[in-house]
JSON list of C-alpha atoms in Angstrom, two decimals:
[
{"chain": "B", "resi": 1, "resn": "ALA", "atom": "CA", "xyz": [15.78, -66.69, -124.27]},
{"chain": "B", "resi": 2, "resn": "ASP", "atom": "CA", "xyz": [17.29, -65.39, -127.48]},
{"chain": "B", "resi": 3, "resn": "ALA", "atom": "CA", "xyz": [15.51, -66.66, -130.56]},
{"chain": "B", "resi": 4, "resn": "GLU", "atom": "CA", "xyz": [17.73, -66.85, -133.57]},
{"chain": "B", "resi": 5, "resn": "LEU", "atom": "CA", "xyz": [16.23, -66.51, -137.02]},
{"chain": "B", "resi": 6, "resn": "PRO", "atom": "CA", "xyz": [18.43, -67.92, -139.77]},
{"chain": "B", "resi": 7, "resn": "ALA", "atom": "CA", "xyz": [19.09, -65.52, -142.61]},
{"chain": "B", "resi": 8, "resn": "SER", "atom": "CA", "xyz": [17.74, -68.06, -145.11]},
{"chain": "B", "resi": 9, "resn": "VAL", "atom": "CA", "xyz": [14.37, -68.12, -143.32]},
{"chain": "B", "resi": 10, "resn": "LEU", "atom": "CA", "xyz": [14.23, -64.33, -143.27]},
{"chain": "B", "resi": 11, "resn": "LEU", "atom": "CA", "xyz": [15.08, -64.25, -146.99]},
{"chain": "B", "resi": 12, "resn": "LEU", "atom": "CA", "xyz": [12.32, -66.78, -147.70]},
{"chain": "B", "resi": 13, "resn": "ALA", "atom": "CA", "xyz": [9.83, -64.74, -145.66]},
{"chain": "B", "resi": 14, "resn": "VAL", "atom": "CA", "xyz": [10.69, -61.58, -147.61]},
{"chain": "B", "resi": 15, "resn": "SER", "atom": "CA", "xyz": [10.32, -63.55, -150.87]},
{"chain": "B", "resi": 16, "resn": "VAL", "atom": "CA", "xyz": [6.80, -64.60, -149.91]},
{"chain": "B", "resi": 17, "resn": "VAL", "atom": "CA", "xyz": [5.41, -61.60, -147.99]},
{"chain": "B", "resi": 18, "resn": "LEU", "atom": "CA", "xyz": [6.82, -58.68, -150.01]},
{"chain": "B", "resi": 19, "resn": "PRO", "atom": "CA", "xyz": [5.28, -59.69, -153.36]},
{"chain": "B", "resi": 20, "resn": "LEU", "atom": "CA", "xyz": [1.90, -60.19, -151.70]},
{"chain": "B", "resi": 21, "resn": "LEU", "atom": "CA", "xyz": [2.04, -56.75, -150.06]},
{"chain": "B", "resi": 22, "resn": "THR", "atom": "CA", "xyz": [3.25, -55.17, -153.31]},
{"chain": "B", "resi": 23, "resn": "PHE", "atom": "CA", "xyz": [0.49, -56.79, -155.37]},
{"chain": "B", "resi": 24, "resn": "VAL", "atom": "CA", "xyz": [-2.30, -55.88, -152.95]},
{"chain": "B", "resi": 25, "resn": "ALA", "atom": "CA", "xyz": [-1.13, -52.28, -152.63]},
{"chain": "B", "resi": 26, "resn": "ALA", "atom": "CA", "xyz": [-0.62, -51.85, -156.39]},
{"chain": "B", "resi": 27, "resn": "PHE", "atom": "CA", "xyz": [-4.06, -53.26, -157.19]},
{"chain": "B", "resi": 28, "resn": "ARG", "atom": "CA", "xyz": [-5.79, -51.09, -154.60]},
{"chain": "B", "resi": 29, "resn": "ILE", "atom": "CA", "xyz": [-4.02, -47.86, -155.58]},
{"chain": "B", "resi": 30, "resn": "SER", "atom": "CA", "xyz": [-4.41, -48.43, -159.33]},
{"chain": "B", "resi": 31, "resn": "SER", "atom": "CA", "xyz": [-8.09, -49.21, -158.84]},
{"chain": "B", "resi": 32, "resn": "ARG", "atom": "CA", "xyz": [-8.58, -46.05, -156.79]},
{"chain": "B", "resi": 33, "resn": "VAL", "atom": "CA", "xyz": [-6.59, -43.79, -159.16]},
{"chain": "B", "resi": 34, "resn": "SER", "atom": "CA", "xyz": [-8.23, -45.10, -162.34]},
{"chain": "B", "resi": 35, "resn": "GLY", "atom": "CA", "xyz": [-11.68, -45.67, -160.86]},
{"chain": "B", "resi": 36, "resn": "GLY", "atom": "CA", "xyz": [-11.29, -49.32, -161.90]},
{"chain": "B", "resi": 37, "resn": "ALA", "atom": "CA", "xyz": [-10.94, -48.41, -165.59]},
{"chain": "B", "resi": 38, "resn": "ILE", "atom": "CA", "xyz": [-7.43, -49.87, -165.88]},
{"chain": "B", "resi": 39, "resn": "PHE", "atom": "CA", "xyz": [-8.72, -53.32, -164.94]},
{"chain": "B", "resi": 40, "resn": "ARG", "atom": "CA", "xyz": [-11.80, -53.11, -167.20]},
{"chain": "B", "resi": 41, "resn": "GLN", "atom": "CA", "xyz": [-9.46, -52.18, -170.05]},
{"chain": "B", "resi": 42, "resn": "LYS", "atom": "CA", "xyz": [-6.57, -54.61, -169.43]},
{"chain": "B", "resi": 43, "resn": "GLY", "atom": "CA", "xyz": [-7.90, -57.22, -167.02]},
{"chain": "B", "resi": 44, "resn": "TYR", "atom": "CA", "xyz": [-6.84, -58.05, -163.47]},
{"chain": "B", "resi": 45, "resn": "PHE", "atom": "CA", "xyz": [-3.16, -58.61, -164.10]},
{"chain": "B", "resi": 46, "resn": "LEU", "atom": "CA", "xyz": [-0.19, -57.31, -162.16]},
{"chain": "B", "resi": 47, "resn": "SER", "atom": "CA", "xyz": [0.93, -55.68, -165.40]},
{"chain": "B", "resi": 48, "resn": "ALA", "atom": "CA", "xyz": [-2.20, -53.52, -165.33]},
{"chain": "B", "resi": 49, "resn": "ALA", "atom": "CA", "xyz": [-1.74, -52.72, -161.65]},
{"chain": "B", "resi": 50, "resn": "ILE", "atom": "CA", "xyz": [1.77, -51.33, -162.19]},
{"chain": "B", "resi": 51, "resn": "ASP", "atom": "CA", "xyz": [0.88, -49.54, -165.42]},
{"chain": "B", "resi": 52, "resn": "ILE", "atom": "CA", "xyz": [-0.13, -46.22, -163.86]},
{"chain": "B", "resi": 53, "resn": "GLN", "atom": "CA", "xyz": [1.50, -43.99, -161.28]},
{"chain": "B", "resi": 54, "resn": "PRO", "atom": "CA", "xyz": [2.03, -44.01, -158.34]},
{"chain": "B", "resi": 55, "resn": "ALA", "atom": "CA", "xyz": [1.57, -47.79, -158.28]},
{"chain": "B", "resi": 56, "resn": "SER", "atom": "CA", "xyz": [4.07, -48.19, -161.12]},
{"chain": "B", "resi": 57, "resn": "ASN", "atom": "CA", "xyz": [6.82, -46.62, -159.03]},
{"chain": "B", "resi": 58, "resn": "PHE", "atom": "CA", "xyz": [6.57, -48.63, -155.83]},
{"chain": "B", "resi": 59, "resn": "GLY", "atom": "CA", "xyz": [5.22, -51.67, -157.69]},
{"chain": "B", "resi": 60, "resn": "ALA", "atom": "CA", "xyz": [8.36, -51.89, -159.82]},
{"chain": "B", "resi": 61, "resn": "LEU", "atom": "CA", "xyz": [10.53, -51.44, -156.73]},
{"chain": "B", "resi": 62, "resn": "GLY", "atom": "CA", "xyz": [8.61, -54.13, -154.83]},
{"chain": "B", "resi": 63, "resn": "ILE", "atom": "CA", "xyz": [8.88, -56.53, -157.75]},
{"chain": "B", "resi": 64, "resn": "TYR", "atom": "CA", "xyz": [12.61, -55.90, -158.05]},
{"chain": "B", "resi": 65, "resn": "ILE", "atom": "CA", "xyz": [13.28, -56.46, -154.35]},
{"chain": "B", "resi": 66, "resn": "SER", "atom": "CA", "xyz": [11.04, -59.55, -154.36]},
{"chain": "B", "resi": 67, "resn": "LEU", "atom": "CA", "xyz": [12.86, -61.01, -157.35]},
{"chain": "B", "resi": 68, "resn": "ASN", "atom": "CA", "xyz": [16.23, -60.43, -155.72]},
{"chain": "B", "resi": 69, "resn": "SER", "atom": "CA", "xyz": [14.95, -62.26, -152.64]},
{"chain": "B", "resi": 70, "resn": "PHE", "atom": "CA", "xyz": [13.68, -65.10, -154.83]},
{"chain": "B", "resi": 71, "resn": "LEU", "atom": "CA", "xyz": [17.06, -65.37, -156.50]},
{"chain": "B", "resi": 72, "resn": "GLY", "atom": "CA", "xyz": [18.73, -65.42, -153.08]},
{"chain": "B", "resi": 73, "resn": "VAL", "atom": "CA", "xyz": [16.45, -68.25, -151.95]},
{"chain": "B", "resi": 74, "resn": "ALA", "atom": "CA", "xyz": [17.14, -70.18, -155.17]},
{"chain": "B", "resi": 75, "resn": "PHE", "atom": "CA", "xyz": [20.89, -69.75, -154.70]},
{"chain": "B", "resi": 76, "resn": "VAL", "atom": "CA", "xyz": [20.81, -70.78, -151.02]},
{"chain": "B", "resi": 77, "resn": "ARG", "atom": "CA", "xyz": [18.71, -73.82, -151.89]},
{"chain": "B", "resi": 78, "resn": "HIS", "atom": "CA", "xyz": [21.11, -74.65, -154.73]},
{"chain": "B", "resi": 79, "resn": "LYS", "atom": "CA", "xyz": [24.06, -74.61, -152.32]},
{"chain": "B", "resi": 80, "resn": "ILE", "atom": "CA", "xyz": [22.31, -76.64, -149.60]},
{"chain": "B", "resi": 81, "resn": "VAL", "atom": "CA", "xyz": [20.93, -79.25, -151.97]},
{"chain": "B", "resi": 82, "resn": "GLY", "atom": "CA", "xyz": [24.28, -79.38, -153.76]},
{"chain": "B", "resi": 83, "resn": "LEU", "atom": "CA", "xyz": [25.98, -80.29, -150.49]},
{"chain": "B", "resi": 84, "resn": "VAL", "atom": "CA", "xyz": [23.49, -83.09, -149.91]},
{"chain": "B", "resi": 85, "resn": "LEU", "atom": "CA", "xyz": [23.39, -84.47, -153.45]},
{"chain": "B", "resi": 86, "resn": "GLY", "atom": "CA", "xyz": [26.99, -83.98, -154.47]},
{"chain": "B", "resi": 87, "resn": "GLU", "atom": "CA", "xyz": [27.18, -84.68, -158.20]},
{"chain": "B", "resi": 88, "resn": "LYS", "atom": "CA", "xyz": [24.01, -86.76, -158.21]},
{"chain": "B", "resi": 89, "resn": "ARG", "atom": "CA", "xyz": [21.52, -84.97, -160.49]},
{"chain": "B", "resi": 90, "resn": "GLY", "atom": "CA", "xyz": [24.08, -82.18, -160.88]},
{"chain": "B", "resi": 91, "resn": "ARG", "atom": "CA", "xyz": [23.08, -81.15, -164.40]},
{"chain": "B", "resi": 92, "resn": "LEU", "atom": "CA", "xyz": [19.40, -80.92, -163.51]},
{"chain": "B", "resi": 93, "resn": "HIS", "atom": "CA", "xyz": [20.25, -78.96, -160.40]},
{"chain": "B", "resi": 94, "resn": "ARG", "atom": "CA", "xyz": [22.42, -76.46, -162.32]},
{"chain": "B", "resi": 95, "resn": "PHE", "atom": "CA", "xyz": [19.70, -76.19, -164.99]},
{"chain": "B", "resi": 96, "resn": "SER", "atom": "CA", "xyz": [17.23, -75.31, -162.25]},
{"chain": "B", "resi": 97, "resn": "LEU", "atom": "CA", "xyz": [19.46, -72.49, -161.01]},
{"chain": "B", "resi": 98, "resn": "ALA", "atom": "CA", "xyz": [19.89, -71.20, -164.58]},
{"chain": "B", "resi": 99, "resn": "CYS", "atom": "CA", "xyz": [16.10, -71.16, -164.95]},
{"chain": "B", "resi": 100, "resn": "ALA", "atom": "CA", "xyz": [15.84, -69.15, -161.72]},
{"chain": "B", "resi": 101, "resn": "PHE", "atom": "CA", "xyz": [18.18, -66.57, -163.30]},
{"chain": "B", "resi": 102, "resn": "VAL", "atom": "CA", "xyz": [15.99, -66.49, -166.45]},
{"chain": "B", "resi": 103, "resn": "CYS", "atom": "CA", "xyz": [12.93, -65.98, -164.24]},
{"chain": "B", "resi": 104, "resn": "TRP", "atom": "CA", "xyz": [14.68, -63.17, -162.35]},
{"chain": "B", "resi": 105, "resn": "PHE", "atom": "CA", "xyz": [15.78, -61.47, -165.58]},
{"chain": "B", "resi": 106, "resn": "GLY", "atom": "CA", "xyz": [12.27, -61.69, -167.04]},
{"chain": "B", "resi": 107, "resn": "GLY", "atom": "CA", "xyz": [10.70, -60.28, -163.88]},
{"chain": "B", "resi": 108, "resn": "VAL", "atom": "CA", "xyz": [13.13, -57.38, -163.75]},
{"chain": "B", "resi": 109, "resn": "GLY", "atom": "CA", "xyz": [12.32, -56.69, -167.41]},
{"chain": "B", "resi": 110, "resn": "VAL", "atom": "CA", "xyz": [8.60, -56.69, -166.62]},
{"chain": "B", "resi": 111, "resn": "ALA", "atom": "CA", "xyz": [9.17, -54.07, -163.93]},
{"chain": "B", "resi": 112, "resn": "ALA", "atom": "CA", "xyz": [11.46, -51.99, -166.17]},
{"chain": "B", "resi": 113, "resn": "TYR", "atom": "CA", "xyz": [9.28, -52.07, -169.32]},
{"chain": "B", "resi": 114, "resn": "GLN", "atom": "CA", "xyz": [5.76, -51.44, -168.10]},
{"chain": "B", "resi": 115, "resn": "HIS", "atom": "CA", "xyz": [2.90, -52.32, -170.39]},
{"chain": "B", "resi": 116, "resn": "HIS", "atom": "CA", "xyz": [2.11, -48.75, -171.44]},
{"chain": "B", "resi": 117, "resn": "ALA", "atom": "CA", "xyz": [5.75, -48.09, -172.40]},
{"chain": "B", "resi": 118, "resn": "SER", "atom": "CA", "xyz": [6.29, -51.10, -174.67]},
{"chain": "B", "resi": 119, "resn": "ARG", "atom": "CA", "xyz": [3.82, -53.95, -174.94]},
{"chain": "B", "resi": 120, "resn": "ALA", "atom": "CA", "xyz": [6.21, -56.08, -176.99]},
{"chain": "B", "resi": 121, "resn": "MET", "atom": "CA", "xyz": [9.10, -55.77, -174.51]},
{"chain": "B", "resi": 122, "resn": "HIS", "atom": "CA", "xyz": [6.84, -56.12, -171.48]},
{"chain": "B", "resi": 123, "resn": "ASN", "atom": "CA", "xyz": [5.18, -59.26, -172.84]},
{"chain": "B", "resi": 124, "resn": "THR", "atom": "CA", "xyz": [8.53, -60.76, -173.93]},
{"chain": "B", "resi": 125, "resn": "PHE", "atom": "CA", "xyz": [9.93, -60.27, -170.44]},
{"chain": "B", "resi": 126, "resn": "ALA", "atom": "CA", "xyz": [6.70, -61.63, -168.92]},
{"chain": "B", "resi": 127, "resn": "ALA", "atom": "CA", "xyz": [7.05, -64.76, -171.06]},
{"chain": "B", "resi": 128, "resn": "LEU", "atom": "CA", "xyz": [10.67, -65.19, -169.90]},
{"chain": "B", "resi": 129, "resn": "PHE", "atom": "CA", "xyz": [9.55, -64.71, -166.30]},
{"chain": "B", "resi": 130, "resn": "ILE", "atom": "CA", "xyz": [6.77, -67.33, -166.50]},
{"chain": "B", "resi": 131, "resn": "LEU", "atom": "CA", "xyz": [8.81, -69.81, -168.56]},
{"chain": "B", "resi": 132, "resn": "GLY", "atom": "CA", "xyz": [11.83, -69.47, -166.25]},
{"chain": "B", "resi": 133, "resn": "ALA", "atom": "CA", "xyz": [9.65, -69.95, -163.14]},
{"chain": "B", "resi": 134, "resn": "LEU", "atom": "CA", "xyz": [7.87, -73.00, -164.57]},
{"chain": "B", "resi": 135, "resn": "LEU", "atom": "CA", "xyz": [11.10, -74.63, -165.68]},
{"chain": "B", "resi": 136, "resn": "HIS", "atom": "CA", "xyz": [12.78, -73.83, -162.36]},
{"chain": "B", "resi": 137, "resn": "LEU", "atom": "CA", "xyz": [9.94, -75.40, -160.37]},
{"chain": "B", "resi": 138, "resn": "SER", "atom": "CA", "xyz": [9.77, -78.39, -162.72]},
{"chain": "B", "resi": 139, "resn": "ALA", "atom": "CA", "xyz": [13.50, -78.97, -162.45]},
{"chain": "B", "resi": 140, "resn": "GLU", "atom": "CA", "xyz": [13.40, -78.66, -158.64]},
{"chain": "B", "resi": 141, "resn": "SER", "atom": "CA", "xyz": [10.47, -81.05, -158.24]},
{"chain": "B", "resi": 142, "resn": "PRO", "atom": "CA", "xyz": [12.48, -84.28, -158.58]},
{"chain": "B", "resi": 143, "resn": "THR", "atom": "CA", "xyz": [15.26, -82.86, -156.39]},
{"chain": "B", "resi": 144, "resn": "PRO", "atom": "CA", "xyz": [14.93, -84.19, -152.85]},
{"chain": "B", "resi": 145, "resn": "SER", "atom": "CA", "xyz": [14.75, -81.56, -150.17]},
{"chain": "B", "resi": 146, "resn": "PRO", "atom": "CA", "xyz": [17.45, -81.99, -147.55]},
{"chain": "B", "resi": 147, "resn": "ASP", "atom": "CA", "xyz": [16.23, -82.73, -144.06]},
{"chain": "B", "resi": 148, "resn": "LEU", "atom": "CA", "xyz": [17.73, -79.72, -142.33]},
{"chain": "B", "resi": 149, "resn": "ASP", "atom": "CA", "xyz": [16.58, -80.91, -138.92]},
{"chain": "B", "resi": 150, "resn": "SER", "atom": "CA", "xyz": [18.56, -84.12, -139.00]},
{"chain": "B", "resi": 151, "resn": "ASP", "atom": "CA", "xyz": [22.15, -84.12, -137.87]},
{"chain": "B", "resi": 152, "resn": "PRO", "atom": "CA", "xyz": [24.34, -86.68, -139.68]},
{"chain": "B", "resi": 153, "resn": "ASP", "atom": "CA", "xyz": [26.67, -86.83, -136.67]},
{"chain": "B", "resi": 154, "resn": "PRO", "atom": "CA", "xyz": [24.49, -86.28, -133.61]},
{"chain": "B", "resi": 155, "resn": "ASP", "atom": "CA", "xyz": [26.16, -85.43, -130.34]},
{"chain": "B", "resi": 156, "resn": "PRO", "atom": "CA", "xyz": [25.29, -88.24, -127.90]},
{"chain": "B", "resi": 157, "resn": "ARG", "atom": "CA", "xyz": [25.58, -85.90, -124.92]},
{"chain": "B", "resi": 158, "resn": "PRO", "atom": "CA", "xyz": [22.25, -84.63, -123.61]},
{"chain": "B", "resi": 159, "resn": "THR", "atom": "CA", "xyz": [21.60, -80.94, -123.84]},
{"chain": "B", "resi": 160, "resn": "PRO", "atom": "CA", "xyz": [21.07, -79.12, -120.54]}
]
């Protein structure tokens, strides 16, 4: 029996699992390299975890790949929900996708401008990331999720 995994599900899995693995690894390595000093100085933030090498190198890469996966999920959801809704709530739905792009841009900026390099740039990008994510989620909340399991034109023939 061949099990097929839709690309959208794989993309969603990468969007959820990769950031978790990146965060855990960055925190552990930064803690070990700095003897915990980085977190006593800056607090337990991802920004602190990716502020020193080698965690800054793979942490930035993991964040970038995760954000690209997030943007892919947002785009796929935008297309699927757009097919279901048509023009109903179209402006809100497009606004949500625009906010996902703002979130992506802010997150990429966070990875590019680490805290030790430029606090002002890092914090500005972090604010864009958080604001974009909050607005994206808020705009998506009233959008009904399509029931992907239902078939609008079911085949009456039984499956063997």
